[in-house]
Amino acid sequence: MAGAGKIRRIGMASVQSHKNQPDPNVPHPLVPLIFEESVPGRRGIDLAPREFGSRPAADLIGPQLCRDSLPGMPEVSEPQVLRHFLRLSQLNFAQALQFYPLGSCTMKYNPVLNDECAGLPGFAALHPHTPAHLAQGALELIAELERALMEISGMDAVSLHPAAGAQGELSGLLIIRAWHQQRGHPRHKVIIPDTAHGTNPASSALAGFDVIVARSGKKGLLEAAEIRRLMSDDVAALMVTNPSTLGIFETEIREIADVLHEHGAMLYLDGANFNALLGVAKPGDMGADVVQFNLHKTFSTPHGGGGPGAGPIGVKQHLEPFLPLPRVAKGPQGWYLDTNRPHSIGKLRSFYGNFGMLVRAYAYILALGADGLEQVSRRAILAANYVRERLREHYPSATDEPVMHECVLTHELEKKGVTTLDIAKRLLDFGIHPPTIYFPLVVHGALMIEPTETESRQHLDEFVAAMEQIHAEALEDPQLLKDAPHTLALKRIDEAMAARHPILRWQPKK
Ligand SMILES: *Cc1c(COP(=O)(O)O)cnc(C)c1O
């Protein structure tokens, strides 16, 4: 790390140490922590005297709630703050900066218009405790978005309450559990195919179910015969993504739904892959009893790096009474939030969800309309099939079935000592975010590519060219790939250590 601490240049071409594992006690040298920039007494802005009107704050809220100082806060100027966060942002990969074909995540362009709408003062400044009669527009927007999602999915009722796809899954499973309980026959098992997204078994466990794994058939598809084989009267539901995580359409889904219903079980359809279905197929028609929508995937609200998400759920009529609280309803006085619903599974989060996300998704749906949404899916499917065909020679597809909005590819470079991770890391040098890798688990060394509809053919061709070049490099100079990325501030990071021993609090040096 010689001299690295002095480097302040930020950008793709910064030179970095060759050590694979950064010392966890040494902060990233290219962007000092804002605490390290701190100079005692430096001020960014002048705050007005700590008073409200003529009364000191201590009189209003009590002296025990007022601090004399803020220990541990960085003391920096306003330009320092701006530079610090702008630098950090430039170390990031973002859909707004690069092609981002991260399979299963639908990293499409998020129209700026959505942000404009969400920033309108009537929406952005609305306090969550605003009484209903002063928030009629917002409540109506919620009801309208629910209606749009009902139409898109073919479900009978929608709740926008859950905060993410995974929380939508949990809500849906709690609803299914409550339904079985109400019928006097609690059930304990959920069937999940071996291609499933990791959140599916996790949500099932959280909702108190044991998981039974269904094996996909030869074509990578789930077969009704397999579900029939696993059925018992202790099975509460099947949880399945359609299209599956292999990017292929589950053609036996209707028959599978019939098998489930014959046995009094429910079909939970994980709708994270809705980008392939808009205006083309409806989970409601496939026999789904519950579906979740990932607004941050299909409906172009930002993937917030852990920030606000939204994972609405849709249900068929028999499950409507169980939807989470509150429900937006209309009475003689107009729209209101209904909490008087005795069968509801209750609240899963504060208020009514991440309202700003709901405004963005609504703006997106209105801007595109029915025709536009159908175009979204048709073009997303075209893009995935185009990439798959163009890469076929060196990166064969994991399945012969036509793909939907994403394709799962493999390769034979392991013979050269080159792994999927090496390919992914090398793509960063081309300014391309890697695809999802090693998932689904059923495909060895998988590269799961989801180009989305918002990339032009030119960008898809650039991606194909990068993948071809990487293949050639792997044959000629595998070490080049093993050492990649060469152009980023950080090289290979010890991801297990980052996850197991995160440093979440800055400690001043003694
Ligand atoms: C993304 C995804 C989820 C989880 O959604 P989050 O919003 O990330 O919680 C579930 N299932 C599938 C198939 C997904 O792709």
Short mmCIF file of C-alpha atoms and ligand atoms in Angstrom, two decimals:
data_model
loop_
_atom_site.label_atom_id
_atom_site.label_comp_id
_atom_site.label_asym_id
_atom_site.label_seq_id
_atom_site.Cartn_x
_atom_site.Cartn_y
_atom_site.Cartn_z
CA MET A 1 0.00 0.00 0.00
CA ALA A 2 3.08 2.22 -0.26
CA GLY A 3 2.02 5.82 -0.68
CA ALA A 4 -1.56 4.82 -1.36
CA GLY A 5 -2.74 6.91 1.55
CA LYS A 6 -1.64 10.06 -0.30
CA ILE A 7 -3.61 9.30 -3.45
CA ARG A 8 -6.72 11.38 -3.70
CA ARG A 9 -7.51 10.74 -7.31
CA ILE A 10 -10.79 9.08 -7.84
CA GLY A 11 -11.86 7.25 -10.90
CA MET A 12 -11.52 4.20 -13.05
CA ALA A 13 -7.76 4.49 -13.51
CA SER A 14 -6.57 4.67 -9.93
CA VAL A 15 -3.75 2.30 -9.18
CA GLN A 16 -4.15 0.01 -6.24
CA SER A 17 -2.30 -2.52 -4.20
CA HIS A 18 -1.93 -6.08 -5.43
CA LYS A 19 -2.79 -7.49 -2.07
CA ASN A 20 -5.98 -9.44 -2.39
CA GLN A 21 -7.28 -8.76 1.06
CA PRO A 22 -7.33 -5.21 2.29
CA ASP A 23 -6.41 -4.74 5.92
CA PRO A 24 -9.75 -4.17 7.66
CA ASN A 25 -8.15 -1.65 9.97
CA VAL A 26 -6.97 0.57 7.15
CA PRO A 27 -9.77 2.65 5.68
CA HIS A 28 -10.04 2.78 1.93
CA PRO A 29 -7.15 5.08 0.97
CA LEU A 30 -8.81 6.65 -2.06
CA VAL A 31 -11.77 8.03 -0.22
CA PRO A 32 -11.03 8.93 3.35
CA LEU A 33 -13.86 8.54 5.76
CA ILE A 34 -15.61 11.83 6.34
CA PHE A 35 -14.56 11.55 9.98
CA GLU A 36 -10.94 11.64 8.92
CA GLU A 37 -11.54 14.93 7.12
CA SER A 38 -12.81 16.46 10.31
CA VAL A 39 -11.10 19.55 11.72
CA PRO A 40 -12.23 20.70 15.18
CA GLY A 41 -14.34 23.82 14.96
CA ARG A 42 -14.88 23.70 11.20
CA ARG A 43 -18.44 24.47 10.20
CA GLY A 44 -20.45 23.69 7.13
CA ILE A 45 -23.48 25.87 7.68
CA ASP A 46 -24.65 28.36 10.25
CA LEU A 47 -27.64 27.05 12.08
CA ALA A 48 -30.15 29.51 13.44
CA PRO A 49 -30.03 29.86 17.23
CA ARG A 50 -31.54 26.82 18.92
CA GLU A 51 -34.91 28.38 19.50
CA PHE A 52 -38.42 27.92 18.28
CA GLY A 53 -40.02 31.32 18.17
CA SER A 54 -38.85 33.04 21.28
CA ARG A 55 -38.69 29.94 23.47
CA PRO A 56 -35.53 27.87 23.85
CA ALA A 57 -35.80 24.29 22.72
CA ALA A 58 -35.16 23.00 26.24
CA ASP A 59 -38.40 24.65 27.42
CA LEU A 60 -40.36 22.93 24.71
CA ILE A 61 -39.04 19.39 24.79
CA GLY A 62 -37.28 19.29 28.15
CA PRO A 63 -33.56 19.76 28.87
CA GLN A 64 -32.98 16.00 29.10
CA LEU A 65 -33.61 15.76 25.33
CA CYS A 66 -31.23 18.59 24.40
CA ARG A 67 -27.54 17.95 23.87
CA ASP A 68 -24.75 20.45 24.36
CA SER A 69 -22.62 18.79 21.73
CA LEU A 70 -22.83 15.99 19.21
CA PRO A 71 -20.02 13.62 20.07
CA GLY A 72 -18.35 11.89 17.16
CA MET A 73 -19.85 14.06 14.43
CA PRO A 74 -17.43 15.10 11.68
CA GLU A 75 -16.66 18.82 11.51
CA VAL A 76 -16.33 19.67 7.85
CA SER A 77 -17.16 22.45 5.43
CA GLU A 78 -20.03 22.34 2.97
CA PRO A 79 -17.77 21.84 -0.09
CA GLN A 80 -16.05 18.98 1.73
CA VAL A 81 -19.38 17.28 2.26
CA LEU A 82 -20.31 17.69 -1.39
CA ARG A 83 -16.94 16.41 -2.60
CA HIS A 84 -16.95 13.49 -0.21
CA PHE A 85 -20.27 12.14 -1.36
CA LEU A 86 -19.66 12.90 -5.01
CA ARG A 87 -16.38 10.95 -4.80
CA LEU A 88 -18.13 8.05 -3.16
CA SER A 89 -20.80 8.08 -5.85
CA GLN A 90 -18.09 7.82 -8.52
CA LEU A 91 -16.73 4.64 -7.00
CA ASN A 92 -20.10 3.08 -7.51
CA PHE A 93 -21.57 1.12 -10.36
CA ALA A 94 -25.03 2.32 -11.24
CA GLN A 95 -27.58 1.73 -13.94
CA ALA A 96 -27.43 5.48 -14.60
CA LEU A 97 -23.72 5.11 -15.42
CA GLN A 98 -23.25 1.64 -16.92
CA PHE A 99 -24.92 -1.31 -18.57
CA TYR A 100 -26.11 -3.44 -15.67
CA PRO A 101 -27.33 -6.87 -16.85
CA LEU A 102 -27.70 -8.29 -13.33
CA GLY A 103 -29.98 -11.28 -13.86
CA SER A 104 -33.14 -11.56 -11.78
CA CYS A 105 -32.77 -7.95 -10.61
CA THR A 106 -34.19 -6.12 -13.66
CA MET A 107 -31.82 -3.17 -13.55
CA LYS A 108 -33.72 -1.13 -16.11
CA TYR A 109 -33.49 2.60 -16.66
CA ASN A 110 -35.56 4.47 -14.06
CA PRO A 111 -37.16 7.40 -15.89
CA VAL A 112 -36.27 10.74 -14.34
CA LEU A 113 -39.86 11.79 -14.88
CA ASN A 114 -40.83 9.41 -12.07
CA ASP A 115 -38.62 11.34 -9.69
CA GLU A 116 -40.13 14.62 -10.81
CA CYS A 117 -43.58 13.30 -9.99
CA ALA A 118 -42.53 11.92 -6.61
CA GLY A 119 -40.90 15.26 -5.82
CA LEU A 120 -44.10 17.27 -6.33
CA PRO A 121 -44.59 19.08 -3.00
CA GLY A 122 -48.10 17.65 -2.52
CA PHE A 123 -46.59 14.16 -2.49
CA ALA A 124 -43.09 14.71 -1.17
CA ALA A 125 -44.08 16.93 1.78
CA LEU A 126 -47.07 14.88 2.86
CA HIS A 127 -46.69 13.79 6.46
CA PRO A 128 -47.70 10.17 7.09
CA HIS A 129 -49.99 11.33 9.89
CA THR A 130 -51.88 13.75 7.65
CA PRO A 131 -55.60 13.16 8.24
CA ALA A 132 -57.31 11.32 5.40
CA HIS A 133 -59.52 14.25 4.42
CA LEU A 134 -56.37 16.28 3.66
CA ALA A 135 -54.69 13.45 1.75
CA GLN A 136 -57.43 12.45 -0.68
CA GLY A 137 -55.16 12.69 -3.72
CA ALA A 138 -52.50 10.46 -2.21
CA LEU A 139 -55.06 7.86 -1.12
CA GLU A 140 -56.65 7.92 -4.52
CA LEU A 141 -53.23 7.39 -6.11
CA ILE A 142 -52.76 4.32 -3.92
CA ALA A 143 -56.16 2.96 -4.91
CA GLU A 144 -55.45 3.65 -8.59
CA LEU A 145 -52.07 1.93 -8.46
CA GLU A 146 -53.70 -1.07 -6.79
CA ARG A 147 -56.26 -1.13 -9.59
CA ALA A 148 -53.55 -0.98 -12.26
CA LEU A 149 -51.65 -3.86 -10.68
CA MET A 150 -54.88 -5.89 -10.42
CA GLU A 151 -55.43 -5.39 -14.13
CA ILE A 152 -51.81 -6.25 -15.00
CA SER A 153 -51.78 -9.40 -12.87
CA GLY A 154 -55.35 -10.66 -13.14
CA MET A 155 -55.68 -10.72 -9.35
CA ASP A 156 -58.77 -9.56 -7.43
CA ALA A 157 -57.17 -7.31 -4.80
CA VAL A 158 -53.78 -5.70 -4.23
CA SER A 159 -52.04 -4.27 -1.17
CA LEU A 160 -49.09 -1.92 -1.65
CA HIS A 161 -48.03 -2.21 1.97
CA PRO A 162 -44.96 -4.55 1.92
CA ALA A 163 -41.57 -2.89 1.62
CA ALA A 164 -39.75 -5.34 -0.66
CA GLY A 165 -40.23 -8.43 -2.75
CA ALA A 166 -39.10 -10.58 0.15
CA GLN A 167 -41.55 -8.87 2.51
CA GLY A 168 -44.27 -9.39 -0.08
CA GLU A 169 -43.40 -13.09 0.00
CA LEU A 170 -43.63 -13.13 3.77
CA SER A 171 -47.00 -11.32 3.68
CA GLY A 172 -48.34 -13.74 1.09
CA LEU A 173 -47.24 -16.77 3.08
CA LEU A 174 -48.72 -15.37 6.30
CA ILE A 175 -51.97 -14.88 4.41
CA ILE A 176 -51.89 -18.47 3.17
CA ARG A 177 -51.15 -19.69 6.69
CA ALA A 178 -54.03 -17.64 8.11
CA TRP A 179 -56.38 -18.97 5.45
CA HIS A 180 -55.58 -22.60 6.26
CA GLN A 181 -55.90 -21.86 9.97
CA GLN A 182 -59.27 -20.21 9.51
CA ARG A 183 -60.52 -23.32 7.74
CA GLY A 184 -59.51 -25.30 10.79
CA HIS A 185 -56.72 -27.18 9.07
CA PRO A 186 -53.33 -25.54 9.67
CA ARG A 187 -50.68 -26.77 7.25
CA HIS A 188 -46.93 -26.80 7.72
CA LYS A 189 -45.17 -27.34 4.40
CA VAL A 190 -44.36 -25.27 1.35
CA ILE A 191 -43.02 -26.78 -1.88
CA ILE A 192 -40.25 -24.82 -3.60
CA PRO A 193 -38.47 -25.78 -6.83
CA ASP A 194 -34.69 -26.27 -6.88
CA THR A 195 -34.30 -23.24 -9.16
CA ALA A 196 -35.87 -20.88 -6.60
CA HIS A 197 -34.55 -17.53 -5.50
CA GLY A 198 -33.04 -17.70 -2.01
CA THR A 199 -35.71 -15.44 -0.54
CA ASN A 200 -38.39 -18.10 -1.19
CA PRO A 201 -37.14 -20.69 1.33
CA ALA A 202 -36.12 -17.88 3.68
CA SER A 203 -39.61 -16.35 3.68
CA SER A 204 -41.17 -19.78 4.12
CA ALA A 205 -39.03 -20.44 7.17
CA LEU A 206 -39.88 -17.00 8.59
CA ALA A 207 -43.57 -17.70 8.13
CA GLY A 208 -43.15 -20.96 10.06
CA PHE A 209 -43.22 -23.46 7.19
CA ASP A 210 -40.96 -26.40 6.43
CA VAL A 211 -39.67 -26.48 2.88
CA ILE A 212 -39.97 -29.41 0.48
CA VAL A 213 -37.76 -29.12 -2.61
CA ALA A 214 -39.28 -29.95 -6.00
CA ARG A 215 -36.78 -31.02 -8.64
CA SER A 216 -37.10 -29.48 -12.05
CA GLY A 217 -37.43 -31.85 -14.97
CA LYS A 218 -35.13 -32.42 -17.90
CA LYS A 219 -35.87 -29.18 -19.69
CA GLY A 220 -35.36 -27.21 -16.49
CA LEU A 221 -39.13 -26.93 -16.14
CA LEU A 222 -41.27 -27.77 -13.17
CA GLU A 223 -43.57 -30.69 -13.95
CA ALA A 224 -47.08 -31.27 -12.63
CA ALA A 225 -46.17 -34.92 -12.00
CA GLU A 226 -43.46 -33.83 -9.55
CA ILE A 227 -45.91 -31.64 -7.66
CA ARG A 228 -48.46 -34.45 -7.58
CA ARG A 229 -45.76 -36.73 -6.15
CA LEU A 230 -44.94 -34.25 -3.36
CA MET A 231 -48.54 -33.37 -2.47
CA SER A 232 -50.03 -34.19 0.89
CA ASP A 233 -52.69 -32.56 3.00
CA ASP A 234 -49.96 -30.88 5.01
CA VAL A 235 -48.78 -28.84 2.00
CA ALA A 236 -49.98 -25.25 2.33
CA ALA A 237 -48.65 -23.93 -0.97
CA LEU A 238 -46.22 -24.11 -3.83
CA MET A 239 -43.99 -21.08 -4.27
CA VAL A 240 -42.80 -20.72 -7.83
CA THR A 241 -41.33 -18.00 -10.02
CA ASN A 242 -42.68 -17.73 -13.53
CA PRO A 243 -40.69 -17.29 -15.69
CA SER A 244 -38.33 -19.36 -13.59
CA THR A 245 -34.87 -18.24 -12.56
CA LEU A 246 -33.61 -20.11 -15.62
CA GLY A 247 -35.48 -17.45 -17.59
CA ILE A 248 -37.93 -19.96 -19.04
CA PHE A 249 -41.69 -20.06 -18.92
CA GLU A 250 -43.25 -22.75 -16.72
CA THR A 251 -45.53 -24.26 -19.35
CA GLU A 252 -47.25 -26.66 -16.95
CA ILE A 253 -48.23 -23.92 -14.54
CA ARG A 254 -51.99 -24.25 -15.12
CA GLU A 255 -51.94 -27.98 -14.53
CA ILE A 256 -49.75 -27.48 -11.47
CA ALA A 257 -52.28 -24.97 -10.09
CA ASP A 258 -55.03 -27.55 -10.60
CA VAL A 259 -53.06 -30.20 -8.70
CA LEU A 260 -52.57 -27.78 -5.82
CA HIS A 261 -56.18 -26.68 -5.70
CA GLU A 262 -57.45 -30.26 -5.81
CA HIS A 263 -55.49 -30.81 -2.61
CA GLY A 264 -56.64 -27.58 -0.97
CA ALA A 265 -53.21 -25.94 -1.37
CA MET A 266 -52.43 -22.51 -2.77
CA LEU A 267 -50.23 -21.33 -5.63
CA TYR A 268 -47.86 -18.55 -4.59
CA LEU A 269 -46.42 -16.98 -7.71
CA ASP A 270 -43.21 -15.04 -7.14
CA GLY A 271 -43.72 -12.10 -9.49
CA ALA A 272 -40.17 -10.77 -9.39
CA ASN A 273 -39.85 -11.77 -13.04
CA PHE A 274 -42.89 -9.78 -14.13
CA ASN A 275 -40.77 -7.95 -16.69
CA ALA A 276 -41.46 -10.87 -19.02
CA LEU A 277 -45.22 -10.91 -18.48
CA LEU A 278 -46.52 -7.33 -18.80
CA GLY A 279 -49.46 -7.25 -21.18
CA VAL A 280 -48.61 -10.79 -22.32
CA ALA A 281 -49.66 -13.17 -19.53
CA LYS A 282 -51.37 -12.83 -16.15
CA PRO A 283 -50.58 -14.82 -13.01
CA GLY A 284 -54.29 -14.71 -12.21
CA ASP A 285 -54.95 -16.72 -15.38
CA MET A 286 -52.20 -19.17 -14.45
CA GLY A 287 -54.16 -20.07 -11.32
CA ALA A 288 -52.09 -18.04 -8.83
CA ASP A 289 -53.73 -17.30 -5.49
CA VAL A 290 -51.04 -14.86 -4.39
CA VAL A 291 -48.45 -12.92 -6.34
CA GLN A 292 -45.93 -10.25 -5.36
CA PHE A 293 -44.68 -7.41 -7.51
CA ASN A 294 -41.20 -5.93 -7.15
CA LEU A 295 -41.80 -2.30 -8.06
CA HIS A 296 -38.03 -1.70 -8.01
CA LYS A 297 -37.60 -4.31 -10.70
CA THR A 298 -40.49 -4.28 -13.14
CA PHE A 299 -41.94 -0.85 -12.44
CA SER A 300 -38.76 1.21 -12.59
CA THR A 301 -38.54 2.49 -9.04
CA PRO A 302 -34.89 2.67 -8.02
CA HIS A 303 -33.08 -0.25 -6.42
CA GLY A 304 -32.10 1.69 -3.39
CA GLY A 305 -28.94 -0.06 -2.22
CA GLY A 306 -30.97 -1.12 0.79
CA GLY A 307 -33.09 2.01 0.52
CA PRO A 308 -36.83 2.21 0.17
CA GLY A 309 -38.36 -0.60 -1.84
CA ALA A 310 -41.89 -1.75 -2.49
CA GLY A 311 -43.21 -5.27 -2.90
CA PRO A 312 -47.00 -5.11 -3.30
CA ILE A 313 -49.00 -8.32 -3.22
CA GLY A 314 -52.04 -9.35 -5.18
CA VAL A 315 -54.50 -12.03 -4.09
CA LYS A 316 -57.62 -13.78 -5.30
CA GLN A 317 -60.93 -12.91 -3.70
CA HIS A 318 -60.92 -15.62 -1.01
CA LEU A 319 -57.69 -14.22 0.45
CA GLU A 320 -58.67 -10.54 0.36
CA PRO A 321 -59.84 -10.38 4.01
CA PHE A 322 -56.33 -11.35 5.14
CA LEU A 323 -54.43 -8.54 3.38
CA PRO A 324 -52.19 -6.43 5.64
CA LEU A 325 -53.34 -3.29 7.42
CA PRO A 326 -54.27 -0.65 6.60
CA ARG A 327 -56.39 -0.99 3.44
CA VAL A 328 -57.28 2.05 1.40
CA ALA A 329 -61.06 2.19 1.16
CA LYS A 330 -63.72 4.62 0.00
CA GLY A 331 -66.65 5.66 2.16
CA PRO A 332 -69.25 8.43 2.05
CA GLN A 333 -66.60 10.90 3.26
CA GLY A 334 -64.12 9.90 0.55
CA TRP A 335 -60.93 7.83 0.77
CA TYR A 336 -59.72 6.59 4.13
CA LEU A 337 -57.38 4.02 5.67
CA ASP A 338 -59.38 1.06 6.95
CA THR A 339 -57.93 -0.73 9.97
CA ASN A 340 -61.10 -2.47 11.04
CA ARG A 341 -60.44 -5.80 9.37
CA PRO A 342 -60.59 -8.70 11.82
CA HIS A 343 -58.99 -11.34 9.56
CA SER A 344 -56.03 -9.21 8.46
CA ILE A 345 -52.51 -10.47 9.11
CA GLY A 346 -51.87 -6.97 10.50
CA LYS A 347 -49.10 -4.50 9.86
CA LEU A 348 -45.69 -5.47 8.50
CA ARG A 349 -44.12 -2.05 8.51
CA SER A 350 -44.84 1.57 9.36
CA PHE A 351 -47.68 3.49 7.75
CA TYR A 352 -48.71 2.48 4.25
CA GLY A 353 -45.39 1.55 2.68
CA ASN A 354 -42.85 3.66 0.81
CA PHE A 355 -45.21 6.17 -0.72
CA GLY A 356 -42.57 7.88 -2.89
CA MET A 357 -41.96 4.55 -4.61
CA LEU A 358 -45.67 4.13 -5.22
CA VAL A 359 -45.83 7.52 -6.94
CA ARG A 360 -42.90 6.56 -9.18
CA ALA A 361 -44.44 3.22 -10.17
CA TYR A 362 -47.78 4.89 -10.87
CA ALA A 363 -46.10 7.53 -13.04
CA TYR A 364 -44.31 4.77 -14.95
CA ILE A 365 -47.50 2.81 -15.60
CA LEU A 366 -49.39 5.92 -16.71
CA ALA A 367 -46.56 7.10 -18.94
CA LEU A 368 -46.40 3.77 -20.77
CA GLY A 369 -50.04 2.77 -20.80
CA ALA A 370 -51.19 -0.73 -21.70
CA ASP A 371 -49.45 -0.75 -25.11
CA GLY A 372 -46.22 0.59 -23.67
CA LEU A 373 -46.12 -2.01 -20.92
CA GLU A 374 -46.61 -4.78 -23.42
CA GLN A 375 -43.74 -3.34 -25.47
CA VAL A 376 -41.58 -3.42 -22.33
CA SER A 377 -41.94 -7.16 -21.97
CA ARG A 378 -41.71 -7.97 -25.65
CA ARG A 379 -38.50 -5.97 -25.99
CA ALA A 380 -37.02 -7.35 -22.76
CA ILE A 381 -37.59 -10.86 -24.14
CA LEU A 382 -36.14 -9.92 -27.51
CA ALA A 383 -33.02 -8.46 -25.88
CA ALA A 384 -32.40 -11.58 -23.77
CA ASN A 385 -32.80 -13.90 -26.75
CA TYR A 386 -30.57 -11.67 -28.89
CA VAL A 387 -27.76 -11.78 -26.32
CA ARG A 388 -28.17 -15.51 -25.90
CA GLU A 389 -27.92 -16.17 -29.63
CA ARG A 390 -24.99 -13.81 -30.15
CA LEU A 391 -23.01 -15.45 -27.33
CA ARG A 392 -23.98 -19.02 -28.14
CA GLU A 393 -20.62 -20.08 -29.56
CA HIS A 394 -18.53 -19.49 -26.44
CA TYR A 395 -21.17 -19.25 -23.76
CA PRO A 396 -23.83 -21.89 -24.41
CA SER A 397 -27.28 -21.52 -22.93
CA ALA A 398 -28.17 -23.62 -19.91
CA THR A 399 -31.42 -24.62 -21.57
CA ASP A 400 -32.73 -25.28 -25.05
CA GLU A 401 -36.08 -23.70 -24.28
CA PRO A 402 -36.63 -20.19 -25.66
CA VAL A 403 -35.87 -17.71 -22.90
CA MET A 404 -38.01 -14.92 -21.57
CA HIS A 405 -36.49 -11.74 -20.10
CA GLU A 406 -33.14 -13.26 -19.09
CA CYS A 407 -30.80 -16.01 -20.15
CA VAL A 408 -28.57 -18.30 -18.15
CA LEU A 409 -25.29 -19.16 -19.87
CA THR A 410 -22.35 -21.37 -19.01
CA HIS A 411 -18.80 -21.77 -20.36
CA GLU A 412 -15.92 -24.21 -20.44
CA LEU A 413 -13.12 -21.89 -19.41
CA GLU A 414 -12.55 -23.73 -16.15
CA LYS A 415 -10.29 -26.00 -18.16
CA LYS A 416 -8.06 -22.95 -18.50
CA GLY A 417 -8.33 -22.23 -14.79
CA VAL A 418 -10.69 -19.33 -15.44
CA THR A 419 -13.81 -19.18 -13.30
CA THR A 420 -17.12 -17.41 -13.70
CA LEU A 421 -16.00 -14.98 -11.01
CA ASP A 422 -12.94 -14.08 -13.12
CA ILE A 423 -15.15 -13.34 -16.12
CA ALA A 424 -17.40 -11.18 -13.96
CA LYS A 425 -14.48 -9.24 -12.52
CA ARG A 426 -12.97 -8.67 -15.95
CA LEU A 427 -16.26 -7.21 -17.24
CA LEU A 428 -15.80 -4.37 -14.75
CA ASP A 429 -12.78 -3.23 -16.76
CA PHE A 430 -15.10 -2.76 -19.72
CA GLY A 431 -17.34 -0.48 -17.69
CA ILE A 432 -20.03 -3.16 -17.53
CA HIS A 433 -21.64 -4.41 -14.35
CA PRO A 434 -21.31 -8.21 -14.23
CA PRO A 435 -24.34 -10.44 -14.63
CA THR A 436 -25.60 -12.45 -11.67
CA ILE A 437 -23.19 -15.35 -11.22
CA TYR A 438 -23.39 -18.89 -9.80
CA PHE A 439 -27.17 -18.61 -9.76
CA PRO A 440 -29.43 -20.46 -10.24
CA LEU A 441 -27.56 -23.12 -8.30
CA VAL A 442 -28.65 -25.89 -10.67
CA VAL A 443 -26.39 -24.51 -13.43
CA HIS A 444 -22.65 -25.01 -13.00
CA GLY A 445 -20.75 -21.70 -13.18
CA ALA A 446 -23.90 -19.85 -14.25
CA LEU A 447 -23.88 -16.40 -15.83
CA MET A 448 -27.39 -15.02 -15.56
CA ILE A 449 -27.85 -12.12 -17.94
CA GLU A 450 -30.85 -9.80 -17.94
CA PRO A 451 -30.30 -7.02 -20.46
CA THR A 452 -33.75 -5.39 -19.94
CA GLU A 453 -35.69 -3.46 -22.56
CA THR A 454 -34.01 -0.13 -21.96
CA GLU A 455 -30.67 -0.95 -23.62
CA SER A 456 -30.19 -0.27 -27.32
CA ARG A 457 -28.88 -2.87 -29.73
CA GLN A 458 -25.62 -0.91 -29.81
CA HIS A 459 -25.13 -1.47 -26.08
CA LEU A 460 -26.02 -5.13 -26.34
CA ASP A 461 -23.43 -5.48 -29.12
CA GLU A 462 -20.81 -3.79 -26.96
CA PHE A 463 -21.56 -6.25 -24.20
CA VAL A 464 -21.29 -9.18 -26.61
CA ALA A 465 -17.97 -7.84 -27.90
CA ALA A 466 -16.64 -7.56 -24.33
CA MET A 467 -17.70 -11.14 -23.55
CA GLU A 468 -16.02 -12.40 -26.74
CA GLN A 469 -12.84 -10.52 -25.96
CA ILE A 470 -12.83 -11.99 -22.46
CA HIS A 471 -13.18 -15.45 -23.92
CA ALA A 472 -10.17 -14.82 -26.21
CA GLU A 473 -8.17 -13.44 -23.29
CA ALA A 474 -8.97 -16.49 -21.21
CA LEU A 475 -7.38 -18.70 -23.88
CA GLU A 476 -4.32 -16.49 -24.39
CA ASP A 477 -3.58 -15.05 -20.98
CA PRO A 478 -5.71 -16.47 -18.17
CA GLN A 479 -3.70 -14.57 -15.57
CA LEU A 480 -5.05 -11.31 -16.98
CA LEU A 481 -8.49 -12.45 -15.89
CA LYS A 482 -7.34 -13.82 -12.56
CA ASP A 483 -5.95 -10.37 -11.71
CA ALA A 484 -8.98 -8.42 -12.93
CA PRO A 485 -10.30 -5.83 -12.42
CA HIS A 486 -7.31 -3.75 -13.44
CA THR A 487 -8.97 -0.37 -13.70
CA LEU A 488 -10.97 0.00 -10.51
CA ALA A 489 -10.06 1.50 -7.19
CA LEU A 490 -10.52 -1.84 -5.45
CA LYS A 491 -9.57 -5.23 -6.79
CA ARG A 492 -10.80 -8.50 -5.34
CA ILE A 493 -12.48 -8.00 -2.03
CA ASP A 494 -12.84 -10.64 0.64
CA GLU A 495 -16.60 -10.78 0.41
CA ALA A 496 -17.01 -13.30 3.22
CA MET A 497 -15.08 -11.07 5.60
CA ALA A 498 -17.00 -8.00 4.46
CA ALA A 499 -20.23 -9.81 5.29
CA ARG A 500 -19.11 -11.46 8.53
CA HIS A 501 -16.99 -8.68 10.02
CA PRO A 502 -18.41 -5.45 8.70
CA ILE A 503 -16.93 -2.31 10.22
CA LEU A 504 -20.01 -0.25 10.82
CA ARG A 505 -18.69 2.29 13.27
CA TRP A 506 -15.73 4.56 12.89
CA GLN A 507 -13.29 4.39 15.77
CA PRO A 508 -11.06 7.40 16.28
CA LYS A 509 -7.38 6.46 16.24
CA LYS A 510 -5.91 6.39 19.74
C1 LIG B 1 -35.40 -10.11 -6.41
C2 LIG B 1 -36.15 -11.34 -6.23
C3 LIG B 1 -36.82 -11.59 -5.02
C4 LIG B 1 -36.70 -10.73 -3.79
O1 LIG B 1 -37.08 -9.41 -3.98
P1 LIG B 1 -36.49 -8.22 -3.09
O2 LIG B 1 -37.28 -7.05 -3.48
O3 LIG B 1 -35.04 -8.12 -3.44
O4 LIG B 1 -36.68 -8.58 -1.65
C5 LIG B 1 -37.59 -12.75 -4.95
N1 LIG B 1 -37.66 -13.61 -5.97
C6 LIG B 1 -37.01 -13.41 -7.14
C7 LIG B 1 -37.15 -14.41 -8.25
C8 LIG B 1 -36.22 -12.27 -7.30
O5 LIG B 1 -35.57 -12.06 -8.45
#
